[in-house]
Coordinates of C-alpha atoms and ligand atoms in Angstrom, one line a residue:
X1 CA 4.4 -20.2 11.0
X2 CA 6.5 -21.6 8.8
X3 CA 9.5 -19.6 7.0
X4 CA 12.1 -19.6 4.6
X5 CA 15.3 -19.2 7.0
X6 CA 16.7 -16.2 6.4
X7 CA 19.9 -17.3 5.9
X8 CA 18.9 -19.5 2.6
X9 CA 17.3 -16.3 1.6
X10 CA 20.3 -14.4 1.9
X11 CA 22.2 -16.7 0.4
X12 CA 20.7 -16.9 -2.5
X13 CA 20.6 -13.6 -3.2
X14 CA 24.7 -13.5 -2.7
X15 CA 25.3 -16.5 -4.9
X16 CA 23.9 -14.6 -7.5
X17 CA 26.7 -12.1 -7.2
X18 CA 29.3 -14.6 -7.1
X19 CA 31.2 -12.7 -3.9
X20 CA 32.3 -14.7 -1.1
X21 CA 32.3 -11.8 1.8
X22 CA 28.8 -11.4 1.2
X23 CA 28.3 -15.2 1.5
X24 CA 30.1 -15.2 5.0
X25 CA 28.7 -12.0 6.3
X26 CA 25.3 -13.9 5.8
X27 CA 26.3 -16.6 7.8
X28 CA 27.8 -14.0 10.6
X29 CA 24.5 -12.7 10.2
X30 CA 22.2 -15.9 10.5
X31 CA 24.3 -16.8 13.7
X32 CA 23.3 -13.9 15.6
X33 CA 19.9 -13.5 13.8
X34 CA 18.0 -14.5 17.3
X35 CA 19.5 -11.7 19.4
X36 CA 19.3 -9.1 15.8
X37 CA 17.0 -8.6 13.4
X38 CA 14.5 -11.0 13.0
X39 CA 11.6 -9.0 11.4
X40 CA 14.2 -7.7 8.4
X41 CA 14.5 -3.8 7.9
X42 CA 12.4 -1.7 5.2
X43 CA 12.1 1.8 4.2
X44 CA 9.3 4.4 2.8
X45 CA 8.1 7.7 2.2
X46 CA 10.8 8.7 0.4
X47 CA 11.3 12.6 -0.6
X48 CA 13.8 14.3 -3.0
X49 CA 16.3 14.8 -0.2
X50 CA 15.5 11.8 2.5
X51 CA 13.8 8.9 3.1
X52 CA 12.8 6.8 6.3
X53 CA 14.8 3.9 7.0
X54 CA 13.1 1.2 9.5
X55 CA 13.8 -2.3 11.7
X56 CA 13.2 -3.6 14.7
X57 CA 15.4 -5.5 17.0
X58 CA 15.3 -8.3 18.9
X59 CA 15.9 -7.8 22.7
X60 CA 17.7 -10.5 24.4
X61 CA 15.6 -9.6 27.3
X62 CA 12.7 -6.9 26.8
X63 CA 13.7 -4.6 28.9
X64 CA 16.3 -1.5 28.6
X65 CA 17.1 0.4 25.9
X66 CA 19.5 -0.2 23.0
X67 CA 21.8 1.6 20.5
X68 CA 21.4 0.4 16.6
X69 CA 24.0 1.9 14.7
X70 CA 22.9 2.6 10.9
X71 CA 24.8 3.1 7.7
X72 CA 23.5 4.0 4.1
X73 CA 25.6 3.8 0.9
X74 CA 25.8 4.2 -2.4
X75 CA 26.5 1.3 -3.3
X76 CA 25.7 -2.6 -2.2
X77 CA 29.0 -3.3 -0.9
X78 CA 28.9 -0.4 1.2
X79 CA 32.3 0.8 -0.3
X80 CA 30.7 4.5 -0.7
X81 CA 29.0 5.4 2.4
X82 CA 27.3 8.7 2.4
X83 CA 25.7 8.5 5.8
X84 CA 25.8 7.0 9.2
X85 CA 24.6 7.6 12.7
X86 CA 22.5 5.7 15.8
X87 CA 19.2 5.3 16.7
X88 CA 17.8 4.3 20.4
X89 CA 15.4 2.0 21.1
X90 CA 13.3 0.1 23.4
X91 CA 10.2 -1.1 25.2
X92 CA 8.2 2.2 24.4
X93 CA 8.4 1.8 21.0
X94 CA 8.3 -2.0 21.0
X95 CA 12.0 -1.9 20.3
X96 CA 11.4 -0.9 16.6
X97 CA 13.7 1.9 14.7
X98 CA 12.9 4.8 12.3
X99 CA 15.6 6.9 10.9
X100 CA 14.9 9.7 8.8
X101 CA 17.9 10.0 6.9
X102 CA 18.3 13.9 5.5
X103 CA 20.6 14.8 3.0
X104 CA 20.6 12.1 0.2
X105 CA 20.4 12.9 -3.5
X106 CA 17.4 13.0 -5.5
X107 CA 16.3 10.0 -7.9
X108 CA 18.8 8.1 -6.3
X109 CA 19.3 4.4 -5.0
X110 CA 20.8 3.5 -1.7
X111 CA 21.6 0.8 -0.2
X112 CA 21.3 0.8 4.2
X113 CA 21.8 -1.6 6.9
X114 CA 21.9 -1.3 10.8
X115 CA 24.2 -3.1 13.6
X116 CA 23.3 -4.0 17.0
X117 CA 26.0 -5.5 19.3
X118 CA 28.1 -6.7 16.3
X119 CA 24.6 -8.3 14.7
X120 CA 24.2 -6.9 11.0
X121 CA 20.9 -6.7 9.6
X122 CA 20.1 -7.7 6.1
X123 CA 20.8 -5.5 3.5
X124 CA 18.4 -3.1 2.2
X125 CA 17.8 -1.2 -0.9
X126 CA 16.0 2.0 -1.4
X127 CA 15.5 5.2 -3.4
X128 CA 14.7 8.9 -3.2
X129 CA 11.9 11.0 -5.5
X130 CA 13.5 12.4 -8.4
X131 CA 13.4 16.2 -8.8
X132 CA 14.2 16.6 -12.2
X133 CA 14.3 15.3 -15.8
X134 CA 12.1 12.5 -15.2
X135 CA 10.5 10.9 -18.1
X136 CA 9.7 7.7 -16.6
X137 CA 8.4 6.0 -13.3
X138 CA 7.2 2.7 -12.5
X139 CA 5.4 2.1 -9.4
X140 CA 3.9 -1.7 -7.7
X141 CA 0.6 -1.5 -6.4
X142 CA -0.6 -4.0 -3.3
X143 CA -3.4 -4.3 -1.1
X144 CA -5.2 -6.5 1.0
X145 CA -2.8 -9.4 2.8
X146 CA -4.2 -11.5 4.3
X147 CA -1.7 -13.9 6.1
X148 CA -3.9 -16.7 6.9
X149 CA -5.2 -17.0 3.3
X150 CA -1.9 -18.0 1.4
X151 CA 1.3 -16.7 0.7
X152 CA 2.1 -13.5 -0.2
X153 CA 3.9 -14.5 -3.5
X154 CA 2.8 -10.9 -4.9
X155 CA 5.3 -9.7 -2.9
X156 CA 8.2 -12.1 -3.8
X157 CA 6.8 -10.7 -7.3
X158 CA 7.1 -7.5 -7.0
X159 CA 11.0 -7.9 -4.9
X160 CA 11.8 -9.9 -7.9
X161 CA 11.4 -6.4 -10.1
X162 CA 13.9 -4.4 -9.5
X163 CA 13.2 -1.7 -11.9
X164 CA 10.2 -0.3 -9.8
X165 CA 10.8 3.2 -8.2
X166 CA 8.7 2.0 -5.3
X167 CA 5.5 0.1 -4.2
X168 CA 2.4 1.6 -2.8
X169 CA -0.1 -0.5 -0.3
X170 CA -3.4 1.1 -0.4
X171 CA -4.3 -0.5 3.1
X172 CA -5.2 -4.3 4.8
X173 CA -1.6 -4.3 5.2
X174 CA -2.6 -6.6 8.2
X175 CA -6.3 -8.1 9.1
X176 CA -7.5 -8.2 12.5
X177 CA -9.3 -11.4 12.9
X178 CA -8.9 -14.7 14.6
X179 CA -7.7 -17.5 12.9
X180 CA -11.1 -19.2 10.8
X181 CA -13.0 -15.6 11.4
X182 CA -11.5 -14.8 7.5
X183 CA -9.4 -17.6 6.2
X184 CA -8.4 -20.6 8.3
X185 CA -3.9 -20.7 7.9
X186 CA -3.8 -24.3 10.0
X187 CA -3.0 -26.2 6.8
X188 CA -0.4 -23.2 5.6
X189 CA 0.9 -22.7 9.2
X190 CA -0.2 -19.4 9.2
X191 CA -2.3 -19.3 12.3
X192 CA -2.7 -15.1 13.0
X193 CA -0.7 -14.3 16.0
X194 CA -1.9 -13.8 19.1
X195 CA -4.7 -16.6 18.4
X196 CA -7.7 -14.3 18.8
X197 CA -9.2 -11.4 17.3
X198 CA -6.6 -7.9 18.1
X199 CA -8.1 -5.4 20.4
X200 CA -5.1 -4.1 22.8
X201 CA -1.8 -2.5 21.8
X202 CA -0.1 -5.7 22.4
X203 CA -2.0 -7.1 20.3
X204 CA -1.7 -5.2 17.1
X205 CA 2.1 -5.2 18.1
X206 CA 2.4 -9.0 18.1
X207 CA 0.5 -9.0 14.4
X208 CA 2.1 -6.5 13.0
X209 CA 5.6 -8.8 14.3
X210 CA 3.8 -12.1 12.6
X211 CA 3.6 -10.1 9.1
X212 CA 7.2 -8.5 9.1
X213 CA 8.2 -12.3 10.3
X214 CA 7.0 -13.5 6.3
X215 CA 9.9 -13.9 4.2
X216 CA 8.0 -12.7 1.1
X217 CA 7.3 -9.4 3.0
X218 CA 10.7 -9.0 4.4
X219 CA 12.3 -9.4 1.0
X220 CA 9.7 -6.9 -0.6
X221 CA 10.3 -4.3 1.8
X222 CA 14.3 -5.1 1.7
X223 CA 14.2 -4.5 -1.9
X224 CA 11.9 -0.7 -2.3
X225 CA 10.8 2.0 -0.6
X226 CA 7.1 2.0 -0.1
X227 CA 4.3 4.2 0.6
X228 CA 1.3 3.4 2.6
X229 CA -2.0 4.2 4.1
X230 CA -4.2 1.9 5.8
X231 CA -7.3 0.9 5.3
X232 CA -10.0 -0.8 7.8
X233 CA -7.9 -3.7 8.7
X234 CA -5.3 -2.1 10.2
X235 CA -7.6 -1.3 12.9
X236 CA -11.1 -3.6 12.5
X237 CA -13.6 -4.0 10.0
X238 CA -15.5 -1.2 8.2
X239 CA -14.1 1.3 10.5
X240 CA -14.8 4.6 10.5
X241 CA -14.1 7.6 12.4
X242 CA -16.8 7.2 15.2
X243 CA -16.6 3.3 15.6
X244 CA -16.6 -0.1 13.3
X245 CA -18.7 -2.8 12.0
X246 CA -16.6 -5.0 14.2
X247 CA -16.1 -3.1 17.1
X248 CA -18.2 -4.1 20.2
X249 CA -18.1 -1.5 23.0
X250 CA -20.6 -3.9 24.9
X251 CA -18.4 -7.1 24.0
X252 CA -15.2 -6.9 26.1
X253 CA -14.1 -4.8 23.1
X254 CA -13.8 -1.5 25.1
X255 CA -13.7 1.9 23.5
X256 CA -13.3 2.5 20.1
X257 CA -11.1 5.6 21.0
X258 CA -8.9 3.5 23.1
X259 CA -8.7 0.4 20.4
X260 CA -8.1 2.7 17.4
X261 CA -5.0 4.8 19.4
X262 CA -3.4 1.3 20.0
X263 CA -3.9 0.1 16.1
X264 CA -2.3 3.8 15.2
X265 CA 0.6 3.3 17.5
X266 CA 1.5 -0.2 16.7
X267 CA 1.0 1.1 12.6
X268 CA 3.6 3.8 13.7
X269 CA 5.6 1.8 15.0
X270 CA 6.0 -0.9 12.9
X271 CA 5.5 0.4 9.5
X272 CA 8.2 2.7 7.8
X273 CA 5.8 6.0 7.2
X274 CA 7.5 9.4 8.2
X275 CA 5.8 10.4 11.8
X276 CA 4.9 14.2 12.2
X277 CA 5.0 14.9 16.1
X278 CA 2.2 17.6 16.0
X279 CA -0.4 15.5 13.7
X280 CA 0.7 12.4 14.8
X281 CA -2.5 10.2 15.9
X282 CA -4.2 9.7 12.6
X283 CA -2.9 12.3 10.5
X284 CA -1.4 10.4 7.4
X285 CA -2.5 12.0 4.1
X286 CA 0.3 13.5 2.5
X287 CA 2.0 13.9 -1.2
X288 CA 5.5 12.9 -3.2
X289 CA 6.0 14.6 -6.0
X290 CA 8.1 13.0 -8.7
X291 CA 9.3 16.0 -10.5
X292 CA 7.0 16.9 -13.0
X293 CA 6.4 13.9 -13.9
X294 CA 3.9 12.7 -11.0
X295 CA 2.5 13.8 -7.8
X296 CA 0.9 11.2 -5.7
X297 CA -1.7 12.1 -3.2
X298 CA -2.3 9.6 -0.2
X299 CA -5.8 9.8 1.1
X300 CA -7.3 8.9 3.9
X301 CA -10.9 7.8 3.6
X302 CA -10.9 6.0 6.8
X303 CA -10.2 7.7 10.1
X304 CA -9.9 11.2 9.9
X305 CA -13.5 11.8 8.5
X306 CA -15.6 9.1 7.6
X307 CA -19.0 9.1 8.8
X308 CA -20.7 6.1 9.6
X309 CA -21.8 3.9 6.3
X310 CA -25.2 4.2 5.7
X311 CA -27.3 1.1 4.4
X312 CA -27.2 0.6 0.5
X313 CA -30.6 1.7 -0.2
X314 CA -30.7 4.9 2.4
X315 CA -30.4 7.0 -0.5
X316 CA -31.3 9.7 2.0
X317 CA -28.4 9.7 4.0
X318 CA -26.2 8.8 1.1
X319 CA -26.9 11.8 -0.5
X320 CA -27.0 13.9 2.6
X321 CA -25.0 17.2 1.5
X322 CA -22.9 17.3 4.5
X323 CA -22.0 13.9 4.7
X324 CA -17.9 13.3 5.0
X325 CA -15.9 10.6 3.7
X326 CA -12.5 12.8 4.2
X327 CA -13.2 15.6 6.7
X328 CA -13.6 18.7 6.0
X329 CA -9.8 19.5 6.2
X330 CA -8.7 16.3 4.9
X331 CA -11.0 17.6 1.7
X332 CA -9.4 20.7 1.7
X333 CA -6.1 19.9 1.6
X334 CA -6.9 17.6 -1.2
X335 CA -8.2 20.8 -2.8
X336 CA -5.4 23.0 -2.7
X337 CA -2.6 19.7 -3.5
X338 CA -4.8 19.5 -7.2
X339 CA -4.8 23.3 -7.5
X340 CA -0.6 23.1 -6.9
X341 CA -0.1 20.2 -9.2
X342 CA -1.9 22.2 -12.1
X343 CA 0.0 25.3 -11.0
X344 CA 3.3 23.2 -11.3
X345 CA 2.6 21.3 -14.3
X346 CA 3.0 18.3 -13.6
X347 CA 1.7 15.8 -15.6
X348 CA 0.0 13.2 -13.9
X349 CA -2.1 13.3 -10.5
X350 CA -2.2 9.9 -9.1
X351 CA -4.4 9.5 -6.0
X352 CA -3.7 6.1 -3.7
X353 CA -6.5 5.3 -1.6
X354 CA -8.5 2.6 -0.3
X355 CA -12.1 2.1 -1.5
X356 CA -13.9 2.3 -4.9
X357 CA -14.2 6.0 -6.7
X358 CA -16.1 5.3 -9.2
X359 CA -20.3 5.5 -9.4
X360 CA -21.4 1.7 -9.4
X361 CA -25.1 2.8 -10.0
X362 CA -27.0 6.0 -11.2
X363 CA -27.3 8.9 -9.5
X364 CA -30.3 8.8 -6.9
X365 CA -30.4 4.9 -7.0
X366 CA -29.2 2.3 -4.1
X367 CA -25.9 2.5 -3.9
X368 CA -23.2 -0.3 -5.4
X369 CA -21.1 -0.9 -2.3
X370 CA -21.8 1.6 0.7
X371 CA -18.8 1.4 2.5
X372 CA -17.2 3.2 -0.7
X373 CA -17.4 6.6 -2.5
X374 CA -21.0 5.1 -3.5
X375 CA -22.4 5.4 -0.1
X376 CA -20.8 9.0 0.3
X377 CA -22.9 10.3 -3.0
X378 CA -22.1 14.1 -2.2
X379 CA -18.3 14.1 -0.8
X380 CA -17.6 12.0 -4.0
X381 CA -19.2 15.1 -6.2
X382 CA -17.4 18.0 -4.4
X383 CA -14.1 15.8 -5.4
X384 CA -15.5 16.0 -9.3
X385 CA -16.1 19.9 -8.3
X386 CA -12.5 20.4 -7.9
X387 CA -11.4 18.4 -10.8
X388 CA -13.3 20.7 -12.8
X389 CA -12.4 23.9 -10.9
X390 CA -9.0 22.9 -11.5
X391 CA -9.3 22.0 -15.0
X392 CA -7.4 19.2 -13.4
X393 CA -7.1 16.4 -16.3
X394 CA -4.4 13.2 -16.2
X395 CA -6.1 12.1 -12.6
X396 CA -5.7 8.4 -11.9
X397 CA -7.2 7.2 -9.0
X398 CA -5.3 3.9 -7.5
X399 CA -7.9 1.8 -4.8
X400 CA -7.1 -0.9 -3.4
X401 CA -10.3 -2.6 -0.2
X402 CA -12.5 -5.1 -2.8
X403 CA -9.8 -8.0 -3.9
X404 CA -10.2 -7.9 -7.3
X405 CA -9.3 -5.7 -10.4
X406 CA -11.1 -3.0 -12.2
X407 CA -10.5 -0.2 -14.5
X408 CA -12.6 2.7 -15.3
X409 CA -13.1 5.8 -17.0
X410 CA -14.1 8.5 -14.4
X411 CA -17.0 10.6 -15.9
X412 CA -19.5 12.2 -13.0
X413 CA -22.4 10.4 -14.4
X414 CA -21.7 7.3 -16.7
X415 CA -25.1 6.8 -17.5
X416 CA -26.0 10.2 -19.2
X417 CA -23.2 13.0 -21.0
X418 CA -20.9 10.0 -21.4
X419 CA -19.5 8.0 -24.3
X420 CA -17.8 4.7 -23.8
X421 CA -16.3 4.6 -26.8
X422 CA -14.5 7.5 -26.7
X423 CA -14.4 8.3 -23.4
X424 CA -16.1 11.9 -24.1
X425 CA -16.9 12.9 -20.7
X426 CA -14.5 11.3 -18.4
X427 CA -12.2 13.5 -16.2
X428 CA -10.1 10.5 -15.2
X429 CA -9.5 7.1 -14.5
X430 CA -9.2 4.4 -11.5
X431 CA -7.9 1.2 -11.3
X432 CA -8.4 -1.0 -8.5
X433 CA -6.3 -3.7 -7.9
X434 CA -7.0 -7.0 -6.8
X435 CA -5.6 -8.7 -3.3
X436 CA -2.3 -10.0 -2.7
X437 CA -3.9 -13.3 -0.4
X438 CA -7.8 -12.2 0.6
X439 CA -10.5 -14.1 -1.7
X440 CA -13.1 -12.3 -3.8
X441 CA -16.2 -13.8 -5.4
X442 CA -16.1 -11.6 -8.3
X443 CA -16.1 -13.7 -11.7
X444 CA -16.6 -16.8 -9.2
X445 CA -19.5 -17.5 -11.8
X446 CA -17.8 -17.1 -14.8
X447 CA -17.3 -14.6 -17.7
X448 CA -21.0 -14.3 -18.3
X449 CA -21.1 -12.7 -14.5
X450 CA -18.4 -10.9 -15.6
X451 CA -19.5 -9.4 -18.7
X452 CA -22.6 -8.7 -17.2
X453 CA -20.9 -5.9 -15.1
X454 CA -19.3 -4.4 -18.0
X455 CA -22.6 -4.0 -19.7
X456 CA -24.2 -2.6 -16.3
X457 CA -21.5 0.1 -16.2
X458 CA -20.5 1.6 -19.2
X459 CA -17.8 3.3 -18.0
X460 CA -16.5 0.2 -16.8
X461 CA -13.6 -1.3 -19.2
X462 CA -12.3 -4.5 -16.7
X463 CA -13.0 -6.7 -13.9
X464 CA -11.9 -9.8 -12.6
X465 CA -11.6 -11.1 -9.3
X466 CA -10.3 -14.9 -10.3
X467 CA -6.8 -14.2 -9.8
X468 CA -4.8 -12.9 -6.5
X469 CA -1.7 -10.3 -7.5
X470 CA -0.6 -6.6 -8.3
X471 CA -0.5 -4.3 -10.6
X472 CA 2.4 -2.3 -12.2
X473 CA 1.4 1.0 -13.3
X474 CA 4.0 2.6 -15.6
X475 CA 3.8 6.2 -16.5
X476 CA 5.8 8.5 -19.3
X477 CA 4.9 12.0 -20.2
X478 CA 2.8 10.3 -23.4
X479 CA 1.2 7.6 -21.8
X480 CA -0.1 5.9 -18.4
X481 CA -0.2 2.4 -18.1
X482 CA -1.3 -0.4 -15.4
X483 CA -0.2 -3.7 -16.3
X484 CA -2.4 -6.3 -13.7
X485 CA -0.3 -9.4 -12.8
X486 CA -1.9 -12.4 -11.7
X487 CA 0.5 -15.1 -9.7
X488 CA -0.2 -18.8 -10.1
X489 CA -1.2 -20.0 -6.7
X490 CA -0.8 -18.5 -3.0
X491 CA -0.9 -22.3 -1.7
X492 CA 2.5 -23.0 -2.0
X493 CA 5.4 -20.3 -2.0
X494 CA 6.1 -19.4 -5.9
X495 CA 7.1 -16.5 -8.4
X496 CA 5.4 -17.8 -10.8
X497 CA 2.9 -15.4 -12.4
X498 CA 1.1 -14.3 -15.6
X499 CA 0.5 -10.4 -17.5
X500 CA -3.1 -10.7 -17.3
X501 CA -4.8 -7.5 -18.8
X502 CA -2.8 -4.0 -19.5
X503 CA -5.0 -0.4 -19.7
X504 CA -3.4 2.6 -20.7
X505 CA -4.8 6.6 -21.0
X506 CA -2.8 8.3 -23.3
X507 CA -2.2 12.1 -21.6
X508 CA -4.8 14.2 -22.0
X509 CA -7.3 11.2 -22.8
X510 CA -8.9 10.5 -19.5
X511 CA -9.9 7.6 -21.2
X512 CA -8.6 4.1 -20.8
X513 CA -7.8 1.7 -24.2
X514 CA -6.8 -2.1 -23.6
X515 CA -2.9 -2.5 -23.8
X516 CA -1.9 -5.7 -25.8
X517 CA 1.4 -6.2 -24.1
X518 CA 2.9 -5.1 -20.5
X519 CA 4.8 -1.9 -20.4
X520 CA 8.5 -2.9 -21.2
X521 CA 11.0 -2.9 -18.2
X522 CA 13.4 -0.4 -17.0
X523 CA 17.1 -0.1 -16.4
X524 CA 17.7 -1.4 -12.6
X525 CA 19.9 -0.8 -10.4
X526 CA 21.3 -3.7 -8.0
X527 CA 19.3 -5.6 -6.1
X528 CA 19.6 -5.6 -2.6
X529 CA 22.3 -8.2 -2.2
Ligands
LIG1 FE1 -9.2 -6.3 2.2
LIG2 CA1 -10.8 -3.1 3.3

């Protein structure tokens, strides 16, 4: 594939500071890039006290193990360090490194890099949840890059902004298939890596390797933290607990159990998500609270629970009682985090997942899309249960899965006890965002198309799938806002990029009004230099 080299990269970034030891330590750097650091460094999940720091080296031969020493400072010339240590590495974890670096200060920005051998990585930036005082946050919302499709200039985007307090991918961080089976990269050089569809761990590993290889992703993840979960790509289309649309057993495929442990180790291994020994196969829903401010909640509506889709006019099965689209624990947890975030206060629940929340057709009809909340009729009402047991209010559900962008109010039923207008009835609202590369047919026909699903769903107040992007969503104590971004082609690497449409709920609204202009930027710290 083709790729920016990374010392041009880095050298741009230091021109723009004006410091010549910066420029030279890039050129140390790109001189020993082939025996370093070659898929960049990143860093997520970050808490009020720590946050996970990640790389991966580049063996001279793949055997053995190595030492990466790591550093983190306060500041980008690494005049103030605050923390240091090493990390070992090798074949076993396909010579990738996560630190989780304790100790740091909350609502704070960092800056880290690692050494192998006298190699220095590219420097990254990063930041830790703030605990206290915090009247503003501003977070980037991805989903759904797909390599062979274009560019991933919503990432160059979104590294360009560096007033964001992190970036959330709701999942199809990676896509499974062989080259032309979804998107054909030949004309791009973007052919998917190994050239066939991923089954074995080696596989996953080598993908995972050809997405972190992108210059637009390595400068995202250089410049913020980010928070993840997957969503079927990671592992194969329309998976689900059991098995997947495009998992053959019969077809050299193997078992599911066996192909879905390999996709969860190369995820683990390659993405910078904190790793819990005891739950560590599967296990990712967790929370970050920002203060009072926030909590996020990342779901799961993939692995841990989901029973297998049903077909869209089964209504028997989708309204089966005991059907699961989290699990029966998963659910519960998700329980008791609403219960604690009322009990706390805090003022906004957001919850990241992958696939569509709200009802796309009446209750006891066929449903919109069944491999979303649509086709899981009764899991989706016990969530409703708890918003109202709760008394929850302020819940803004963030999906990522269908490639274009929507925004709703969230009332149970939006054809009856519910009032577009003023949103009487809604307990929430969801935005969806559209895909940083993968195509969508949505609005393919115009705004007539477009309309027409706005007047099917009244609780519907935007969609468009015409445009490839992000959204920003930008939240104060008075107000939350998502600002959808729309960049201007993924054919040829660019920043340029448009404010498309803004929504915003004032609190306590649960009911989203058009915003005429983006949410205003923050103060930033320094780029990652
Ligand atoms: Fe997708
Ligand atoms: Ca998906």
């Amino acid at each position: 594939m083709r790729r920016v080299s990374r010392r041009k990269f880095l050298a741009t970034g230091s021109a723009a500071l004006g410091a010549l030891p910066l420029i030279r330590s890039a050129e140390a750097f790109a001189q020993t890039a082939d025996a370093g650091f070659r898929h960049g460094v990143a860093s997520g999940d970050p808490l009020g006290d720590r946050v996970i720091l990640w790389t991966r080296v580049t063996p001279k031969s793949p055997a053995g193990s190595q030492t990466v020493s790591w550093q983190v400072a306060r500041d980008p010339k690494f005049g103030q360090i605050v923390s240091r240590g090493e990390a070992q590495t090798g074949a076993s974890r396909d010579f990738t490194v996560k630190v989780d670096v304790p100790g740091l200060e909350p609502g704070t920005t960092y800056y880290y890099r690692f050494e192998l051998l006298g190699a220095r990585s590219a420097i990254g930036r990063t930041r830790t949840l703030p605990r206290e005082g915090v009247s503003r946050l501003r977070l980037g919302v991805v989903s759904c890059s797909n390599l062979p499709q274009g560019y991933f200039n919503a990432y160059a985007c979104l590294a360009k902004r560096a007033d964001l307090d992190a970036v959330l991918h709701l999942g199809d961080y990676i896509y499974e298939y062989a080259n032309k089976r979804y998107g054909d990269g030949t004309k791009l050089g973007r052919i998917p890596a190994p050239h066939k569809e991923i089954v074995a761990l080696q596989d996953y590993r080598e993908r995972h390797a050809q997405y972190k290889a992108d210059a637009d992703s390595q400068e995202i993840h250089r410049q913020h933290p980010f928070i993840v979960t997957w969503d079927d790509h990671e592992f194969t289309n329309n998976a689900w607990k059991g098995g997947a649309e495009n998992h053959d057993p019969d077809n050299g495929e193997g078992d599911w159990t066996v192909r879905r442990a390999a996709a969860v180790q190369a995820y683990y291994e390659w993405m910078p998500i904190r790793e819990d020994a005891q739950t560590k196969q599967a296990r990712i829903y967790r929370a970050f609270r920002f203060g009072d401010l926030a909590t996020l909640v990342m779901l799961d509506t993939r692995l841990v629970g989901r029973d297998e889709q049903a077909l869209r006019d089964d209504t028997a099965s989708i309204d089966r009682p005991a059907r699961q689209l989290l699990g029966a624990e998963q659910e519960g947890w998700l329980a008791e985090q609403l219960v604690t975030s009322v009990r706390n206060k805090t003022n906004w629940k957001l919850l990241g997942q992958q696939v569509m929340f709200a009802p796309q057709t009446a209750q006891g009809a066929r449903a919109g899309n069944p491999d979303s909340w649509d086709g899981y009729r009764a899991a989706r009402a016990r969530v409703f249960d708890m918003i109202e047991r709760a008394k929850l209010g302020n819940l803004a559900v963030l999906t990522g899965d269908v490639h274009s962008s929507w925004a709703y109010d969230l009332p149970r039923d939006p054809f009856a006890g519910y009032d577009k207008s003023s949103g009487k009835g809604s307990m929430g609202v969801e935005f969806a965002g559209t895909s940083v590369s993968s195509p969508s047919s949505v609005g393919s026909e115009g705004e007539q198309q477009l309309a027409g699903l706005r007047a099917a769903r009244p609780h519907l107040h935007y969609v468009d799938g015409r445009y490839r992007g992000y959204f920003v969503l930008d939240l104060t104590r008075e107000r939350l806002q998502a600002d959808f971004y729309a960049v201007a082609t993924i054919l040829d690497r660019t920043t340029s990029e448009r404010f498309e449409k803004g929504f915003v709920t004032a609190s306590g609204a649960n009911h989203l009004v058009e915003a005429t202009t983006p949410a205003p930027t923050a103060a930033a710290p320094d780029p990652a230099p």
